[in-house]
PDB file of C-alpha atoms in Angstrom:
ATOM      1  CA  UNK A   1       0.000   0.000   0.000  1.00  0.00           C
ATOM      2  CA  UNK A   2       1.335   3.413  -1.018  1.00  0.00           C
ATOM      3  CA  UNK A   3       0.038   6.698   0.427  1.00  0.00           C
ATOM      4  CA  UNK A   4       0.068   9.903  -1.630  1.00  0.00           C
ATOM      5  CA  UNK A   5      -0.898  13.156   0.109  1.00  0.00           C
ATOM      6  CA  UNK A   6      -2.189  16.168  -1.802  1.00  0.00           C
ATOM      7  CA  UNK A   7      -3.301  13.511  -4.266  1.00  0.00           C
ATOM      8  CA  UNK A   8      -5.928  15.572  -6.095  1.00  0.00           C
ATOM      9  CA  UNK A   9      -3.324  18.217  -6.927  1.00  0.00           C
ATOM     10  CA  UNK A  10      -1.015  18.638  -9.901  1.00  0.00           C
ATOM     11  CA  UNK A  11       2.158  16.662  -9.193  1.00  0.00           C
ATOM     12  CA  UNK A  12       0.525  14.152  -6.851  1.00  0.00           C
ATOM     13  CA  UNK A  13      -2.187  13.119  -9.315  1.00  0.00           C
ATOM     14  CA  UNK A  14       0.492  12.608 -11.978  1.00  0.00           C
ATOM     15  CA  UNK A  15       2.369  10.454  -9.468  1.00  0.00           C
ATOM     16  CA  UNK A  16      -0.729   8.316  -8.890  1.00  0.00           C
ATOM     17  CA  UNK A  17      -0.995   7.806 -12.653  1.00  0.00           C
ATOM     18  CA  UNK A  18       2.699   6.917 -12.890  1.00  0.00           C
ATOM     19  CA  UNK A  19       2.349   4.415 -10.039  1.00  0.00           C
ATOM     20  CA  UNK A  20      -0.613   2.837 -11.834  1.00  0.00           C
ATOM     21  CA  UNK A  21       1.521   2.551 -15.001  1.00  0.00           C
ATOM     22  CA  UNK A  22       4.066   0.634 -12.915  1.00  0.00           C
ATOM     23  CA  UNK A  23       1.269  -1.692 -11.675  1.00  0.00           C
ATOM     24  CA  UNK A  24       0.981  -0.158  -8.216  1.00  0.00           C
ATOM     25  CA  UNK A  25      -2.785  -0.033  -7.734  1.00  0.00           C
ATOM     26  CA  UNK A  26      -3.078  -0.358  -3.946  1.00  0.00           C
ATOM     27  CA  UNK A  27      -2.899   3.411  -3.493  1.00  0.00           C
ATOM     28  CA  UNK A  28      -4.437   5.494  -0.717  1.00  0.00           C
ATOM     29  CA  UNK A  29      -4.997   9.120  -1.687  1.00  0.00           C
ATOM     30  CA  UNK A  30      -5.120  11.862   0.945  1.00  0.00           C
ATOM     31  CA  UNK A  31      -6.421  15.381   0.341  1.00  0.00           C
ATOM     32  CA  UNK A  32      -9.198  17.870   0.976  1.00  0.00           C
ATOM     33  CA  UNK A  33     -11.556  16.387  -1.603  1.00  0.00           C
ATOM     34  CA  UNK A  34     -14.095  19.213  -1.403  1.00  0.00           C
ATOM     35  CA  UNK A  35     -12.435  21.174  -4.235  1.00  0.00           C
ATOM     36  CA  UNK A  36     -14.573  20.262  -7.237  1.00  0.00           C
ATOM     37  CA  UNK A  37     -12.192  21.643  -9.872  1.00  0.00           C
ATOM     38  CA  UNK A  38      -9.556  19.052  -8.882  1.00  0.00           C
ATOM     39  CA  UNK A  39     -11.847  16.021  -9.173  1.00  0.00           C
ATOM     40  CA  UNK A  40     -10.910  15.178 -12.773  1.00  0.00           C
ATOM     41  CA  UNK A  41      -7.228  14.833 -11.786  1.00  0.00           C
ATOM     42  CA  UNK A  42      -8.050  11.474 -10.185  1.00  0.00           C
ATOM     43  CA  UNK A  43     -10.767  10.200 -12.507  1.00  0.00           C
ATOM     44  CA  UNK A  44     -10.021   6.820 -14.058  1.00  0.00           C
ATOM     45  CA  UNK A  45      -7.082   6.065 -11.768  1.00  0.00           C
ATOM     46  CA  UNK A  46      -6.801   2.849  -9.748  1.00  0.00           C
ATOM     47  CA  UNK A  47      -7.187   3.889  -6.115  1.00  0.00           C
ATOM     48  CA  UNK A  48      -7.861   1.751  -3.059  1.00  0.00           C
ATOM     49  CA  UNK A  49      -9.150   4.410  -0.672  1.00  0.00           C
ATOM     50  CA  UNK A  50      -9.814   8.137  -0.346  1.00  0.00           C
ATOM     51  CA  UNK A  51      -8.854   9.610   3.044  1.00  0.00           C
ATOM     52  CA  UNK A  52      -9.642  13.173   4.093  1.00  0.00           C
ATOM     53  CA  UNK A  53      -6.597  15.240   5.037  1.00  0.00           C
ATOM     54  CA  UNK A  54      -7.925  15.956   8.529  1.00  0.00           C
ATOM     55  CA  UNK A  55      -8.568  12.276   9.263  1.00  0.00           C
ATOM     56  CA  UNK A  56      -5.318  10.921   7.853  1.00  0.00           C
ATOM     57  CA  UNK A  57      -3.395  10.395  11.100  1.00  0.00           C
ATOM     58  CA  UNK A  58      -6.275   8.542  12.706  1.00  0.00           C
ATOM     59  CA  UNK A  59      -6.469   6.382   9.576  1.00  0.00           C
ATOM     60  CA  UNK A  60      -2.692   5.784   9.664  1.00  0.00           C
ATOM     61  CA  UNK A  61      -2.811   4.706  13.315  1.00  0.00           C
ATOM     62  CA  UNK A  62      -5.230   1.972  12.276  1.00  0.00           C
ATOM     63  CA  UNK A  63      -3.614   0.949   8.984  1.00  0.00           C
ATOM     64  CA  UNK A  64       0.138   1.568   9.322  1.00  0.00           C
ATOM     65  CA  UNK A  65       1.040  -2.119   9.118  1.00  0.00           C
ATOM     66  CA  UNK A  66      -0.142  -2.183   5.498  1.00  0.00           C
ATOM     67  CA  UNK A  67       1.609   1.017   4.404  1.00  0.00           C
ATOM     68  CA  UNK A  68       4.845   0.460   2.507  1.00  0.00           C
ATOM     69  CA  UNK A  69       5.679   4.025   1.457  1.00  0.00           C
ATOM     70  CA  UNK A  70       4.425   7.605   1.901  1.00  0.00           C
ATOM     71  CA  UNK A  71       4.762  10.391  -0.653  1.00  0.00           C
ATOM     72  CA  UNK A  72       3.919  13.576   1.213  1.00  0.00           C
ATOM     73  CA  UNK A  73       3.391  16.090  -1.584  1.00  0.00           C
ATOM     74  CA  UNK A  74       0.385  17.908  -0.156  1.00  0.00           C
ATOM     75  CA  UNK A  75       0.988  21.588   0.678  1.00  0.00           C
ATOM     76  CA  UNK A  76      -0.323  25.105   0.280  1.00  0.00           C
ATOM     77  CA  UNK A  77       1.759  26.328  -2.652  1.00  0.00           C
ATOM     78  CA  UNK A  78       0.471  29.858  -3.230  1.00  0.00           C
ATOM     79  CA  UNK A  79       3.508  32.155  -3.345  1.00  0.00           C
ATOM     80  CA  UNK A  80       1.226  35.220  -3.153  1.00  0.00           C
ATOM     81  CA  UNK A  81      -0.364  34.126   0.140  1.00  0.00           C
ATOM     82  CA  UNK A  82       1.172  36.035   3.048  1.00  0.00           C
ATOM     83  CA  UNK A  83      -0.789  34.592   5.972  1.00  0.00           C
ATOM     84  CA  UNK A  84       2.008  32.717   7.727  1.00  0.00           C
ATOM     85  CA  UNK A  85      -0.464  30.849   9.934  1.00  0.00           C
ATOM     86  CA  UNK A  86      -1.814  28.998   6.882  1.00  0.00           C
ATOM     87  CA  UNK A  87       1.655  27.753   5.978  1.00  0.00           C
ATOM     88  CA  UNK A  88       2.506  26.860   9.591  1.00  0.00           C
ATOM     89  CA  UNK A  89      -0.626  24.720   9.740  1.00  0.00           C
ATOM     90  CA  UNK A  90      -0.533  22.971   6.366  1.00  0.00           C
ATOM     91  CA  UNK A  91       3.144  22.968   5.362  1.00  0.00           C
ATOM     92  CA  UNK A  92       5.165  22.950   8.564  1.00  0.00           C
ATOM     93  CA  UNK A  93       3.177  21.352  11.380  1.00  0.00           C
ATOM     94  CA  UNK A  94       1.303  18.833   9.223  1.00  0.00           C
ATOM     95  CA  UNK A  95       4.616  17.736   7.702  1.00  0.00           C
ATOM     96  CA  UNK A  96       6.123  17.293  11.167  1.00  0.00           C
ATOM     97  CA  UNK A  97       3.243  14.965  12.047  1.00  0.00           C
ATOM     98  CA  UNK A  98       3.819  12.948   8.862  1.00  0.00           C
ATOM     99  CA  UNK A  99       7.545  12.693   9.663  1.00  0.00           C
ATOM    100  CA  UNK A 100       6.927  11.602  13.255  1.00  0.00           C
ATOM    101  CA  UNK A 101       4.404   8.981  12.147  1.00  0.00           C
ATOM    102  CA  UNK A 102       6.903   7.605   9.624  1.00  0.00           C
ATOM    103  CA  UNK A 103       9.492   7.376  12.414  1.00  0.00           C
ATOM    104  CA  UNK A 104       7.066   5.645  14.775  1.00  0.00           C
ATOM    105  CA  UNK A 105       5.815   3.142  12.217  1.00  0.00           C
ATOM    106  CA  UNK A 106       9.093   2.755  10.251  1.00  0.00           C
ATOM    107  CA  UNK A 107       7.629   3.894   6.942  1.00  0.00           C
ATOM    108  CA  UNK A 108       9.958   5.367   4.273  1.00  0.00           C
ATOM    109  CA  UNK A 109       9.085   8.910   3.214  1.00  0.00           C
ATOM    110  CA  UNK A 110       9.542  11.231   0.242  1.00  0.00           C
ATOM    111  CA  UNK A 111       8.299  14.774   0.801  1.00  0.00           C
ATOM    112  CA  UNK A 112       8.028  17.916  -1.306  1.00  0.00           C
ATOM    113  CA  UNK A 113      10.365  20.778  -0.564  1.00  0.00           C
ATOM    114  CA  UNK A 114      10.797  23.606  -3.081  1.00  0.00           C
ATOM    115  CA  UNK A 115      13.334  25.656  -4.991  1.00  0.00           C
ATOM    116  CA  UNK A 116      11.537  28.631  -3.394  1.00  0.00           C
ATOM    117  CA  UNK A 117      13.767  27.882  -0.403  1.00  0.00           C
ATOM    118  CA  UNK A 118      16.713  29.355  -2.350  1.00  0.00           C
ATOM    119  CA  UNK A 119      15.199  32.843  -2.365  1.00  0.00           C
ATOM    120  CA  UNK A 120      17.047  35.214  -4.695  1.00  0.00           C
ATOM    121  CA  UNK A 121      19.793  32.613  -5.197  1.00  0.00           C
ATOM    122  CA  UNK A 122      22.526  34.533  -3.398  1.00  0.00           C
ATOM    123  CA  UNK A 123      24.001  31.223  -2.185  1.00  0.00           C
ATOM    124  CA  UNK A 124      23.465  29.462  -5.505  1.00  0.00           C
ATOM    125  CA  UNK A 125      21.297  26.428  -6.219  1.00  0.00           C
ATOM    126  CA  UNK A 126      23.364  23.584  -4.782  1.00  0.00           C
ATOM    127  CA  UNK A 127      21.496  21.081  -2.594  1.00  0.00           C
ATOM    128  CA  UNK A 128      24.259  21.147   0.007  1.00  0.00           C
ATOM    129  CA  UNK A 129      22.494  20.535   3.319  1.00  0.00           C
ATOM    130  CA  UNK A 130      25.065  22.662   5.155  1.00  0.00           C
ATOM    131  CA  UNK A 131      23.722  25.850   3.564  1.00  0.00           C
ATOM    132  CA  UNK A 132      20.026  25.160   4.196  1.00  0.00           C
ATOM    133  CA  UNK A 133      19.932  27.072   7.542  1.00  0.00           C
ATOM    134  CA  UNK A 134      21.521  30.067   5.759  1.00  0.00           C
ATOM    135  CA  UNK A 135      18.960  30.326   2.954  1.00  0.00           C
ATOM    136  CA  UNK A 136      16.633  33.347   2.802  1.00  0.00           C
ATOM    137  CA  UNK A 137      13.368  32.567   0.982  1.00  0.00           C
ATOM    138  CA  UNK A 138      11.431  35.498  -0.469  1.00  0.00           C
ATOM    139  CA  UNK A 139       7.915  34.598   0.719  1.00  0.00           C
ATOM    140  CA  UNK A 140       6.079  32.691   3.476  1.00  0.00           C
ATOM    141  CA  UNK A 141       5.610  29.663   1.202  1.00  0.00           C
ATOM    142  CA  UNK A 142       9.368  29.342   0.680  1.00  0.00           C
ATOM    143  CA  UNK A 143       9.977  29.995   4.370  1.00  0.00           C
ATOM    144  CA  UNK A 144       7.604  27.186   5.377  1.00  0.00           C
ATOM    145  CA  UNK A 145       9.394  24.722   3.110  1.00  0.00           C
ATOM    146  CA  UNK A 146      12.827  25.773   4.338  1.00  0.00           C
ATOM    147  CA  UNK A 147      11.686  25.707   7.969  1.00  0.00           C
ATOM    148  CA  UNK A 148      10.653  22.091   7.541  1.00  0.00           C
ATOM    149  CA  UNK A 149      13.906  21.149   5.796  1.00  0.00           C
ATOM    150  CA  UNK A 150      15.842  22.669   8.703  1.00  0.00           C
ATOM    151  CA  UNK A 151      13.647  20.888  11.252  1.00  0.00           C
ATOM    152  CA  UNK A 152      14.017  17.533   9.458  1.00  0.00           C
ATOM    153  CA  UNK A 153      17.808  17.780   9.376  1.00  0.00           C
ATOM    154  CA  UNK A 154      17.872  18.579  13.094  1.00  0.00           C
ATOM    155  CA  UNK A 155      15.914  15.484  14.112  1.00  0.00           C
ATOM    156  CA  UNK A 156      17.657  12.617  15.832  1.00  0.00           C
ATOM    157  CA  UNK A 157      14.687  10.356  15.032  1.00  0.00           C
ATOM    158  CA  UNK A 158      14.382   9.871  11.282  1.00  0.00           C
ATOM    159  CA  UNK A 159      12.524   7.430   9.020  1.00  0.00           C
ATOM    160  CA  UNK A 160      14.884   4.627   7.935  1.00  0.00           C
ATOM    161  CA  UNK A 161      14.748   6.202   4.468  1.00  0.00           C
ATOM    162  CA  UNK A 162      13.633   9.738   3.675  1.00  0.00           C
ATOM    163  CA  UNK A 163      14.159  12.291   0.927  1.00  0.00           C
ATOM    164  CA  UNK A 164      13.095  15.895   0.527  1.00  0.00           C
ATOM    165  CA  UNK A 165      12.765  17.084  -3.079  1.00  0.00           C
ATOM    166  CA  UNK A 166      13.342  20.726  -3.993  1.00  0.00           C
ATOM    167  CA  UNK A 167      11.023  21.063  -6.975  1.00  0.00           C
ATOM    168  CA  UNK A 168      12.032  23.777  -9.434  1.00  0.00           C
ATOM    169  CA  UNK A 169       9.553  25.145 -12.048  1.00  0.00           C
ATOM    170  CA  UNK A 170       7.398  22.087 -12.652  1.00  0.00           C
ATOM    171  CA  UNK A 171       5.009  22.103 -15.611  1.00  0.00           C
ATOM    172  CA  UNK A 172       2.766  19.559 -17.275  1.00  0.00           C
ATOM    173  CA  UNK A 173      -0.699  17.990 -17.368  1.00  0.00           C
ATOM    174  CA  UNK A 174      -3.174  18.081 -14.463  1.00  0.00           C
ATOM    175  CA  UNK A 175      -2.502  21.715 -13.539  1.00  0.00           C
ATOM    176  CA  UNK A 176      -5.749  22.987 -15.083  1.00  0.00           C
ATOM    177  CA  UNK A 177      -7.139  23.859 -11.620  1.00  0.00           C
ATOM    178  CA  UNK A 178      -4.173  25.950 -10.477  1.00  0.00           C
ATOM    179  CA  UNK A 179      -5.296  29.195 -12.140  1.00  0.00           C
ATOM    180  CA  UNK A 180      -2.748  31.972 -11.419  1.00  0.00           C
ATOM    181  CA  UNK A 181      -0.305  29.476  -9.838  1.00  0.00           C
ATOM    182  CA  UNK A 182      -0.202  27.250 -12.946  1.00  0.00           C
ATOM    183  CA  UNK A 183       3.009  27.087 -14.972  1.00  0.00           C
ATOM    184  CA  UNK A 184       4.028  29.795 -17.437  1.00  0.00           C
ATOM    185  CA  UNK A 185       3.606  27.245 -20.227  1.00  0.00           C
ATOM    186  CA  UNK A 186      -0.043  26.729 -19.283  1.00  0.00           C
ATOM    187  CA  UNK A 187      -0.644  30.499 -19.320  1.00  0.00           C
ATOM    188  CA  UNK A 188       1.314  30.907 -22.558  1.00  0.00           C
ATOM    189  CA  UNK A 189      -0.811  28.275 -24.274  1.00  0.00           C
ATOM    190  CA  UNK A 190      -4.026  29.945 -23.140  1.00  0.00           C
ATOM    191  CA  UNK A 191      -2.888  33.427 -24.183  1.00  0.00           C
ATOM    192  CA  UNK A 192      -1.915  32.207 -27.646  1.00  0.00           C
ATOM    193  CA  UNK A 193      -5.183  30.283 -27.981  1.00  0.00           C
ATOM    194  CA  UNK A 194      -7.256  33.335 -27.017  1.00  0.00           C
ATOM    195  CA  UNK A 195      -5.288  36.176 -28.624  1.00  0.00           C
ATOM    196  CA  UNK A 196      -2.784  34.641 -31.009  1.00  0.00           C
ATOM    197  CA  UNK A 197      -0.026  36.396 -29.042  1.00  0.00           C
ATOM    198  CA  UNK A 198       1.876  36.131 -25.773  1.00  0.00           C
ATOM    199  CA  UNK A 199       2.976  38.815 -23.304  1.00  0.00           C
ATOM    200  CA  UNK A 200       6.141  38.320 -21.229  1.00  0.00           C
ATOM    201  CA  UNK A 201       7.522  40.431 -18.397  1.00  0.00           C
ATOM    202  CA  UNK A 202      10.001  43.072 -19.462  1.00  0.00           C
ATOM    203  CA  UNK A 203      13.437  42.832 -17.871  1.00  0.00           C
ATOM    204  CA  UNK A 204      14.328  45.415 -15.223  1.00  0.00           C
ATOM    205  CA  UNK A 205      17.853  44.058 -14.864  1.00  0.00           C
ATOM    206  CA  UNK A 206      20.519  45.389 -17.234  1.00  0.00           C
ATOM    207  CA  UNK A 207      22.206  41.975 -17.302  1.00  0.00           C
ATOM    208  CA  UNK A 208      19.167  40.386 -18.996  1.00  0.00           C
ATOM    209  CA  UNK A 209      17.411  41.402 -22.207  1.00  0.00           C
ATOM    210  CA  UNK A 210      13.601  41.309 -22.334  1.00  0.00           C
ATOM    211  CA  UNK A 211      12.462  37.684 -22.352  1.00  0.00           C
ATOM    212  CA  UNK A 212      15.925  36.406 -21.472  1.00  0.00           C
ATOM    213  CA  UNK A 213      15.116  35.854 -17.798  1.00  0.00           C
ATOM    214  CA  UNK A 214      15.898  32.196 -17.075  1.00  0.00           C
ATOM    215  CA  UNK A 215      14.317  29.396 -15.081  1.00  0.00           C
ATOM    216  CA  UNK A 216      14.896  25.692 -14.592  1.00  0.00           C
ATOM    217  CA  UNK A 217      11.694  24.281 -16.112  1.00  0.00           C
ATOM    218  CA  UNK A 218      11.194  20.597 -15.283  1.00  0.00           C
ATOM    219  CA  UNK A 219       8.527  18.383 -16.845  1.00  0.00           C
ATOM    220  CA  UNK A 220       6.224  16.652 -14.374  1.00  0.00           C
ATOM    221  CA  UNK A 221       6.870  13.258 -15.999  1.00  0.00           C
ATOM    222  CA  UNK A 222      10.515  13.567 -14.918  1.00  0.00           C
ATOM    223  CA  UNK A 223       9.450  14.540 -11.403  1.00  0.00           C
ATOM    224  CA  UNK A 224       7.307  11.433 -10.943  1.00  0.00           C
ATOM    225  CA  UNK A 225       9.997   9.197 -12.454  1.00  0.00           C
ATOM    226  CA  UNK A 226      12.414  10.448  -9.781  1.00  0.00           C
ATOM    227  CA  UNK A 227       9.795   9.715  -7.116  1.00  0.00           C
ATOM    228  CA  UNK A 228       9.544   6.108  -8.308  1.00  0.00           C
ATOM    229  CA  UNK A 229      13.321   5.781  -8.416  1.00  0.00           C
ATOM    230  CA  UNK A 230      13.559   6.866  -4.770  1.00  0.00           C
ATOM    231  CA  UNK A 231      10.748   4.520  -3.725  1.00  0.00           C
ATOM    232  CA  UNK A 232      12.796   1.599  -5.068  1.00  0.00           C
ATOM    233  CA  UNK A 233      16.219   2.997  -4.061  1.00  0.00           C
ATOM    234  CA  UNK A 234      15.566   3.542  -0.317  1.00  0.00           C
ATOM    235  CA  UNK A 235      19.056   4.598   0.646  1.00  0.00           C
ATOM    236  CA  UNK A 236      21.121   7.799   0.616  1.00  0.00           C
ATOM    237  CA  UNK A 237      18.561   9.765   2.630  1.00  0.00           C
ATOM    238  CA  UNK A 238      18.720  13.546   2.297  1.00  0.00           C
ATOM    239  CA  UNK A 239      17.476  16.639   0.515  1.00  0.00           C
ATOM    240  CA  UNK A 240      17.786  16.746  -3.273  1.00  0.00           C
ATOM    241  CA  UNK A 241      17.257  19.266  -6.034  1.00  0.00           C
ATOM    242  CA  UNK A 242      14.716  18.251  -8.651  1.00  0.00           C
ATOM    243  CA  UNK A 243      14.953  20.364 -11.769  1.00  0.00           C
ATOM    244  CA  UNK A 244      16.066  19.653 -15.309  1.00  0.00           C
ATOM    245  CA  UNK A 245      19.541  20.960 -14.481  1.00  0.00           C
ATOM    246  CA  UNK A 246      19.380  23.345 -17.444  1.00  0.00           C
ATOM    247  CA  UNK A 247      18.113  26.944 -17.197  1.00  0.00           C
ATOM    248  CA  UNK A 248      16.141  28.157 -20.225  1.00  0.00           C
ATOM    249  CA  UNK A 249      14.741  31.559 -21.125  1.00  0.00           C
ATOM    250  CA  UNK A 250      11.099  32.600 -21.063  1.00  0.00           C
ATOM    251  CA  UNK A 251      11.582  33.555 -24.711  1.00  0.00           C
ATOM    252  CA  UNK A 252      12.537  29.961 -25.543  1.00  0.00           C
ATOM    253  CA  UNK A 253       9.529  28.722 -23.608  1.00  0.00           C
ATOM    254  CA  UNK A 254       7.189  31.024 -25.518  1.00  0.00           C
ATOM    255  CA  UNK A 255       8.689  30.219 -28.928  1.00  0.00           C
ATOM    256  CA  UNK A 256       8.457  26.486 -28.247  1.00  0.00           C
ATOM    257  CA  UNK A 257       4.807  26.852 -27.264  1.00  0.00           C
ATOM    258  CA  UNK A 258       3.999  28.752 -30.462  1.00  0.00           C
ATOM    259  CA  UNK A 259       5.829  26.045 -32.439  1.00  0.00           C
ATOM    260  CA  UNK A 260       3.973  23.191 -30.706  1.00  0.00           C
ATOM    261  CA  UNK A 261       0.673  24.939 -31.521  1.00  0.00           C
ATOM    262  CA  UNK A 262       1.641  25.635 -35.128  1.00  0.00           C
ATOM    263  CA  UNK A 263       1.168  29.391 -34.628  1.00  0.00           C
ATOM    264  CA  UNK A 264       3.436  32.179 -35.913  1.00  0.00           C
ATOM    265  CA  UNK A 265       5.159  33.811 -32.892  1.00  0.00           C
ATOM    266  CA  UNK A 266       3.788  37.161 -31.701  1.00  0.00           C
ATOM    267  CA  UNK A 267       5.458  38.177 -28.429  1.00  0.00           C
ATOM    268  CA  UNK A 268       4.898  41.423 -26.528  1.00  0.00           C
ATOM    269  CA  UNK A 269       6.294  42.749 -23.253  1.00  0.00           C
ATOM    270  CA  UNK A 270       4.831  44.400 -20.169  1.00  0.00           C
ATOM    271  CA  UNK A 271       6.508  45.852 -17.089  1.00  0.00           C
ATOM    272  CA  UNK A 272       7.000  43.421 -14.220  1.00  0.00           C
ATOM    273  CA  UNK A 273       4.485  44.490 -11.535  1.00  0.00           C
ATOM    274  CA  UNK A 274       6.115  46.671  -8.899  1.00  0.00           C
ATOM    275  CA  UNK A 275       4.715  44.425  -6.148  1.00  0.00           C
ATOM    276  CA  UNK A 276       7.032  41.587  -7.216  1.00  0.00           C
ATOM    277  CA  UNK A 277       9.780  43.492  -9.032  1.00  0.00           C
ATOM    278  CA  UNK A 278      12.169  43.669  -6.068  1.00  0.00           C
ATOM    279  CA  UNK A 279      11.975  39.946  -5.414  1.00  0.00           C
ATOM    280  CA  UNK A 280      11.822  38.763  -9.030  1.00  0.00           C
ATOM    281  CA  UNK A 281      14.299  35.988  -9.875  1.00  0.00           C
ATOM    282  CA  UNK A 282      16.243  36.371 -13.115  1.00  0.00           C
ATOM    283  CA  UNK A 283      17.985  33.008 -13.024  1.00  0.00           C
ATOM    284  CA  UNK A 284      17.437  29.603 -11.415  1.00  0.00           C
ATOM    285  CA  UNK A 285      19.182  26.355 -12.275  1.00  0.00           C
ATOM    286  CA  UNK A 286      19.259  23.163 -10.247  1.00  0.00           C
ATOM    287  CA  UNK A 287      22.608  21.509  -9.654  1.00  0.00           C
ATOM    288  CA  UNK A 288      21.539  17.897 -10.249  1.00  0.00           C
ATOM    289  CA  UNK A 289      24.852  16.192  -9.464  1.00  0.00           C
ATOM    290  CA  UNK A 290      23.696  14.947  -6.044  1.00  0.00           C
ATOM    291  CA  UNK A 291      20.745  12.965  -7.432  1.00  0.00           C
ATOM    292  CA  UNK A 292      22.919  11.693 -10.271  1.00  0.00           C
ATOM    293  CA  UNK A 293      25.555  10.579  -7.744  1.00  0.00           C
ATOM    294  CA  UNK A 294      23.151   8.082  -6.123  1.00  0.00           C
ATOM    295  CA  UNK A 295      22.358   6.392  -9.424  1.00  0.00           C
ATOM    296  CA  UNK A 296      19.559   8.306 -11.159  1.00  0.00           C
ATOM    297  CA  UNK A 297      20.760   8.197 -14.760  1.00  0.00           C
ATOM    298  CA  UNK A 298      17.620   8.745 -16.834  1.00  0.00           C
ATOM    299  CA  UNK A 299      17.839  11.794 -19.147  1.00  0.00           C
ATOM    300  CA  UNK A 300      15.439  14.651 -18.434  1.00  0.00           C
ATOM    301  CA  UNK A 301      13.047  16.024 -21.021  1.00  0.00           C
ATOM    302  CA  UNK A 302      14.455  19.024 -22.838  1.00  0.00           C
ATOM    303  CA  UNK A 303      12.227  22.110 -22.859  1.00  0.00           C
ATOM    304  CA  UNK A 304      11.446  21.392 -26.526  1.00  0.00           C
ATOM    305  CA  UNK A 305      10.419  17.800 -25.796  1.00  0.00           C
ATOM    306  CA  UNK A 306       8.414  18.643 -22.701  1.00  0.00           C
ATOM    307  CA  UNK A 307       6.508  21.579 -24.195  1.00  0.00           C
ATOM    308  CA  UNK A 308       5.658  19.605 -27.343  1.00  0.00           C
ATOM    309  CA  UNK A 309       4.357  16.628 -25.343  1.00  0.00           C
ATOM    310  CA  UNK A 310       2.391  18.825 -22.935  1.00  0.00           C
ATOM    311  CA  UNK A 311       0.818  21.064 -25.577  1.00  0.00           C
ATOM    312  CA  UNK A 312       0.029  18.458 -28.233  1.00  0.00           C
ATOM    313  CA  UNK A 313      -0.932  15.490 -26.061  1.00  0.00           C
ATOM    314  CA  UNK A 314      -2.642  17.221 -23.141  1.00  0.00           C
ATOM    315  CA  UNK A 315      -3.479  20.920 -23.549  1.00  0.00           C
ATOM    316  CA  UNK A 316      -4.862  20.855 -27.110  1.00  0.00           C
ATOM    317  CA  UNK A 317      -7.071  17.753 -26.535  1.00  0.00           C
ATOM    318  CA  UNK A 318      -7.802  18.737 -22.900  1.00  0.00           C
ATOM    319  CA  UNK A 319      -6.464  15.429 -21.598  1.00  0.00           C
ATOM    320  CA  UNK A 320      -5.275  14.481 -18.127  1.00  0.00           C
ATOM    321  CA  UNK A 321      -2.277  12.339 -17.217  1.00  0.00           C
TER     322      UNK A 321
END
């Protein structure tokens, strides 16, 4: 039996599908299932049981002997939410309870951290655990993820295997419900579909031309493949970056989306809103050597490959993964 928290969400629902593809069908999904717009993410998947987020620990106390692995990917991920209490409740304290239960019942654990922990990137993007207490995230979401990473590293009691994954800019199917927090590729596709053009943020940094701001975009199919690798690997516990390892520009992203849609590029620019201009990141790139060093050798999707697959096989036909 495998438990996936946040299972109705973007990455988690893709993970459930990937587990099904690998013939893991004894899956328990945990979430707040009252959000109607996320229901289709789990339709058609092979699931043993649905457990409400608030009743999960009571359920686990009764069923822990059957649980082989927990993927704790559930979290509040809104980077524009500034109510710290929400993040303390859902991201920090809930995660501590998951960790402690995994210690008590000897269940291996993979949990979602975030590249938001790196803040403006002043210390780079290396997943060296020694620098984690020194990181300065730019918002309460990033702070909550970094606070948990710090707490986990400080614990003397740990699950016999655990891994925290610092997700970079994940994109792909099953993010239809995320609205403003969906990937730039999702928004690019919709802008082109509606207007035939795409608007990017203008650069306010003399080191970067308009549209040349760079991010590490990682396709969700790579993310879930890494999750399966770690479920089978079960050694080398620690915190790992999970990006493509290759920064690409927003211009490249937009041009690839136009190409995948068969539309002639028409790109405009607008000023970056002043509310986020001071904290806007111009470059992120995951150092992936640590994950590679423990044996993950599968190549990651290039931006071209990922955008083409996402646009043509999911966005255009409106399919789910």
